[in-house]
Each structure stands twice: as structure tokens, then as C-alpha cells.
Coordinates of C-alpha atoms in Angstrom, one line a residue:
X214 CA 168.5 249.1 -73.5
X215 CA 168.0 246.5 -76.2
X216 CA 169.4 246.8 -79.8
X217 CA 166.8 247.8 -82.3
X218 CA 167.6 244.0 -83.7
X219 CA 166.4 242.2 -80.6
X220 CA 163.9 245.1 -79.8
X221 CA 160.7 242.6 -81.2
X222 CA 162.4 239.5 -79.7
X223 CA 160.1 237.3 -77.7
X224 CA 160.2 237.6 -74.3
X225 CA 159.2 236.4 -70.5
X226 CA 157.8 238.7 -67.5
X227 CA 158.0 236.3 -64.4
X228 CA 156.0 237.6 -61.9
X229 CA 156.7 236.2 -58.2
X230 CA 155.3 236.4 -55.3
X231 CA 153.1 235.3 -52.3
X232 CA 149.8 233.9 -52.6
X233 CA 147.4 237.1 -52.6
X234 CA 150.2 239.2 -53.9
X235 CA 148.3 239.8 -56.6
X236 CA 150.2 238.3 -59.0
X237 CA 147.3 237.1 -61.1
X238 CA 145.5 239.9 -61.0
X239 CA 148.8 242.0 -62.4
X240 CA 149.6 239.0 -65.3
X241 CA 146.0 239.4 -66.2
X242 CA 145.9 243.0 -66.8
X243 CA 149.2 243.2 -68.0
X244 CA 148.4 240.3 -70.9
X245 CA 145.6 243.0 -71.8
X246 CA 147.9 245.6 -72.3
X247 CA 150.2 243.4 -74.5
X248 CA 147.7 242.1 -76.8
X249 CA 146.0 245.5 -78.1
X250 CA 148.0 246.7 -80.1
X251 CA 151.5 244.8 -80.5
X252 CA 152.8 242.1 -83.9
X253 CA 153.2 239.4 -81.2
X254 CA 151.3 236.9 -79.3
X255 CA 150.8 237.2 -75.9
X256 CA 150.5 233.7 -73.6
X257 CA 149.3 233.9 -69.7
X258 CA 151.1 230.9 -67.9
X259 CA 149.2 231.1 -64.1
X260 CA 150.5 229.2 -61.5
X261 CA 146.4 227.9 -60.8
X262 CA 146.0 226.6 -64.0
X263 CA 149.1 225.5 -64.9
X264 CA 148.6 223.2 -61.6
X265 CA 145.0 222.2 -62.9
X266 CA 146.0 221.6 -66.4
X267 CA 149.9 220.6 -66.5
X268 CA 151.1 219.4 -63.6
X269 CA 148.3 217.9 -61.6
X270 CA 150.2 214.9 -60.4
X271 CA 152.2 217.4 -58.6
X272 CA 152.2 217.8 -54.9
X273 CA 153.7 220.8 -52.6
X274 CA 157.4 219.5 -51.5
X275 CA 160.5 221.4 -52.7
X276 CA 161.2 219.1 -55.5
X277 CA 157.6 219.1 -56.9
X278 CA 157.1 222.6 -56.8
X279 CA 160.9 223.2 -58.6
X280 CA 159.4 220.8 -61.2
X281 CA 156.3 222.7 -61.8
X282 CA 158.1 226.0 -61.9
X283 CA 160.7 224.5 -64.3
X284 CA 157.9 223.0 -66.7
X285 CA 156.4 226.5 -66.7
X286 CA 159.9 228.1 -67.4
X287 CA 160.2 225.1 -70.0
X288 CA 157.0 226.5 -72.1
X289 CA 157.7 230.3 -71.6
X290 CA 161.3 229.8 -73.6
X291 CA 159.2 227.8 -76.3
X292 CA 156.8 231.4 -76.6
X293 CA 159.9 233.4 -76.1
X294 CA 161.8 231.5 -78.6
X295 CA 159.1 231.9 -81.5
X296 CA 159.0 236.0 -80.7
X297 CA 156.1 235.5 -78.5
X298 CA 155.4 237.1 -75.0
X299 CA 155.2 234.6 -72.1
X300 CA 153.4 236.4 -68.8
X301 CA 153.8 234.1 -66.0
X302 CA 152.3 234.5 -62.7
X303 CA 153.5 231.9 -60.2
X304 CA 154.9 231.6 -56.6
X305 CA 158.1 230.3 -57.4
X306 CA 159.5 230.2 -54.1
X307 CA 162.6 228.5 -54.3
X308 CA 165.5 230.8 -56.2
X309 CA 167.2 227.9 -57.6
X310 CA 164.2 227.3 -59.8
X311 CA 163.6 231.1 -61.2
X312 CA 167.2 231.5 -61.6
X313 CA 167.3 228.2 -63.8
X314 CA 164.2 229.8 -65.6
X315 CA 166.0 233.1 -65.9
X316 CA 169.2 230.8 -67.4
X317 CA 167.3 228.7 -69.9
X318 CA 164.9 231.4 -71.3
X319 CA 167.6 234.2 -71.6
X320 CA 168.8 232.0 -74.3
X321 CA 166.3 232.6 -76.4
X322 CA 164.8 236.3 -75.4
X323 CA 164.2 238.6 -73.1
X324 CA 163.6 237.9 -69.4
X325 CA 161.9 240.2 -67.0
X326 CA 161.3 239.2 -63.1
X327 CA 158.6 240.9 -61.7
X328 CA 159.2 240.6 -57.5
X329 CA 155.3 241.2 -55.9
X330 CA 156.6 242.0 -53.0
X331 CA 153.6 242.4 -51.0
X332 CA 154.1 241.8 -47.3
X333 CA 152.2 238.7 -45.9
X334 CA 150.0 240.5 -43.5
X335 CA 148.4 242.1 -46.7
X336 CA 147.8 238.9 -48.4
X337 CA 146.4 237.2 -45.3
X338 CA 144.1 240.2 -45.3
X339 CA 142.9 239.3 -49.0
X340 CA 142.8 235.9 -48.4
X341 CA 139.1 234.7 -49.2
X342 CA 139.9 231.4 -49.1
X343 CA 141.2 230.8 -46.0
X344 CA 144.5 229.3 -46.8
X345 CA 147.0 231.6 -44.5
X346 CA 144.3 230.6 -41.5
X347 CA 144.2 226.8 -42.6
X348 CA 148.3 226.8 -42.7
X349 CA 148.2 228.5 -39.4
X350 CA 146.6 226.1 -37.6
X351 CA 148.3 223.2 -39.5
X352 CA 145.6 222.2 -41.6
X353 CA 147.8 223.0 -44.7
X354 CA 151.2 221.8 -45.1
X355 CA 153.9 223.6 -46.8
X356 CA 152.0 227.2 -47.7
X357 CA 154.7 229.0 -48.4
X358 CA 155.6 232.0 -46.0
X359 CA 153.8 230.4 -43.3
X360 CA 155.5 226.6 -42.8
X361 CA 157.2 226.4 -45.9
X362 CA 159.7 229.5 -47.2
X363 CA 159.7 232.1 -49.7
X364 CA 163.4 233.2 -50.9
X365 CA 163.2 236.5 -52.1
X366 CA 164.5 237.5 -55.2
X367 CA 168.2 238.7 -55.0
X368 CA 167.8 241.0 -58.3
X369 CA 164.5 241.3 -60.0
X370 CA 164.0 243.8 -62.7
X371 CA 161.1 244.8 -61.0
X372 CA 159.9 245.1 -57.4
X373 CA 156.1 245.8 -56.8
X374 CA 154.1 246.1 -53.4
X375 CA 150.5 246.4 -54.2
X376 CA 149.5 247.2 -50.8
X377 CA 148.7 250.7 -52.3
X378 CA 149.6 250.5 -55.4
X379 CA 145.8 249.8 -57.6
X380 CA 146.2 247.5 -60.7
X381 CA 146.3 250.1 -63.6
X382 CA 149.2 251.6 -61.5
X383 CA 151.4 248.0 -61.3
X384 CA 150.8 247.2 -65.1
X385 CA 151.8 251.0 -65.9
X386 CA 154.6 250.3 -63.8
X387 CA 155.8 247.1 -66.0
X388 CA 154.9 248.8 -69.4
X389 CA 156.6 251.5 -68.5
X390 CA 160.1 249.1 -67.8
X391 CA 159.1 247.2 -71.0
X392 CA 159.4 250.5 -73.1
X393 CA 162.2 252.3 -71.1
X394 CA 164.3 248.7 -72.0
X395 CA 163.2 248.4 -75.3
X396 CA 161.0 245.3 -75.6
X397 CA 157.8 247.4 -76.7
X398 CA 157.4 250.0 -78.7

């Protein structure tokens, strides 16, 4: 548990996982449940918009998608760093990239990794877009878990299959960590 010093230190939740873990849906509700009633700023960094808005030059290979998670970790130590909360909600697939995240931003607050660990069949099954059928049939290169891989986190803080878990319960599940650990009151 944190020191009652650091316990209003900024910090990072890092959620991870496969497209239609429902990682966005549980950084959304979460930020909600941060901003109500807490001293600090909340910031939601998704992985969508972050790609619309700050790295749209970027493609899909290893190296661009490090880059994009990096500049993402880059801004959440800058929230962290200023006692803010950073919520990010990306698919991060590569572990050399969240653990340089985990590295750099621990040196300034807290750092949570959240692990969505939904299995793939479940997010093909919520896939309204198409994308798992379009990187089947090799429309799509590099979707990760289909031609392109997803390294599992070796030691998240949190693990969370949504398959039957409904969004209230995941976010209850985080806030509950946050509290037990000391980073809310």
C-alpha cells in the first residue's frame, strides 16, 4: 500500500488488451468514476483517438505501433507527473513497449496495468466492424491476435475478462484496487 505522502500522487491505469476487449468501454466508465468526486484531473488517452489525433502518420508494423504506444506513455508521465490521473485504453501489443511505459512513468507516479483479457472468440463475437473477418481473409494486415501477435502481460496489477463480467462490475473491480492500494480515497 502507498504512503499516506504519495497517496494523492498522480498516476496511470494502462488498460491492454484485444480489440473488442472492451478496453474503451472500461477507460470510459472508469474516467467517470474518477472525476466525481476526487482533487485531481482525470485525462482519457484511447488508442482510436490518439491514432486520429497524435499519431496519424503512423502505420501498423512493430516499430510504428511501439512508437505510438510510447508517445501515449510519453503524455500519461506528463498527467502523472503534475498529480493528474492518466486512463489509457490501448492495444499495446508488444511487452517491450508497456514495460518501457511502466519504466518511464513509475518515475513520476503510480502505474497500474489493467490486462483485458478477454479471449478472441469473444471479441470476434462483438466485432461490428468486421475487422477479425477482414484480417481473416487477409484483407487486413497485421490485426493483432489474428496475423500479427499479442504478448500477454507477464504481471499486470489487474486481470479482467469481460466475457461475463458487465461494465459497472470491471470499473468496481479497478476502483476497488485503486482504494485497497491507496491511490483513492
Amino acid at each position: 500500500m502507498l504512503d499516506n505522502m504519495n497517496k494523492h500522487q498522480g498516476f496511470t491505469v494502462f488498460i491492454t488488451g484485444l480489440s473488442g476487449s472492451g478496453k474503451s468501454t472500461l477507460a470510459n466508465n472508469l474516467a467517470l468514476g474518477l472525476s466525481g468526486n476526487r482533487n485531481r484531473k482525470v485525462t482519457l488517452l484511447d488508442g482510436d483517438i490518439v491514432r486520429k489525433h497524435l499519431s496519424q502518420e503512423l502505420g501498423f508494423s512493430k516499430e510504428h505501433r511501439n512508437v505510438n504506444v510510447e508517445r501515449v506513455g510519453f503524455v500519461a508521465s506528463e498527467i502523472t507527473k503534475h498529480g493528474g490521473i492518466a486512463i489509457c485504453a490501448l492495444i499495446a501489443p508488444y511487452a517491450s513497449s508497456r514495460n518501457n511505459n511502466r519504466e518511464h512513468i513509475s518515475r513520476y507516479g503510480g502505474y497500474v496495468e489493467v490486462y483485458n483479457a478477454t479471449p478472441i472468440d469473444v471479441c470476434e463475437n462483438r466485432d461490428s466492424k468486421g475487422l477479425y473477418a477482414k484480417a481473416r481473409q487477409g484483407i487486413i494486415e497485421r490485426f493483432t491476435g489474428v496475423n500479427d501477435p499479442y504478448e500477454q502481460p507477464e504481471s499486470p496489477e489487474i486481470v479482467i475478462d469481460t466475457t461475463h463480467l458487465s461494465p459497472d462490475d470491471a470499473v468496481h473491480e479497478v476502483l476497488t484496487y485503486l482504494k485497497q492500494e491507496g491511490y483513492i480515497d
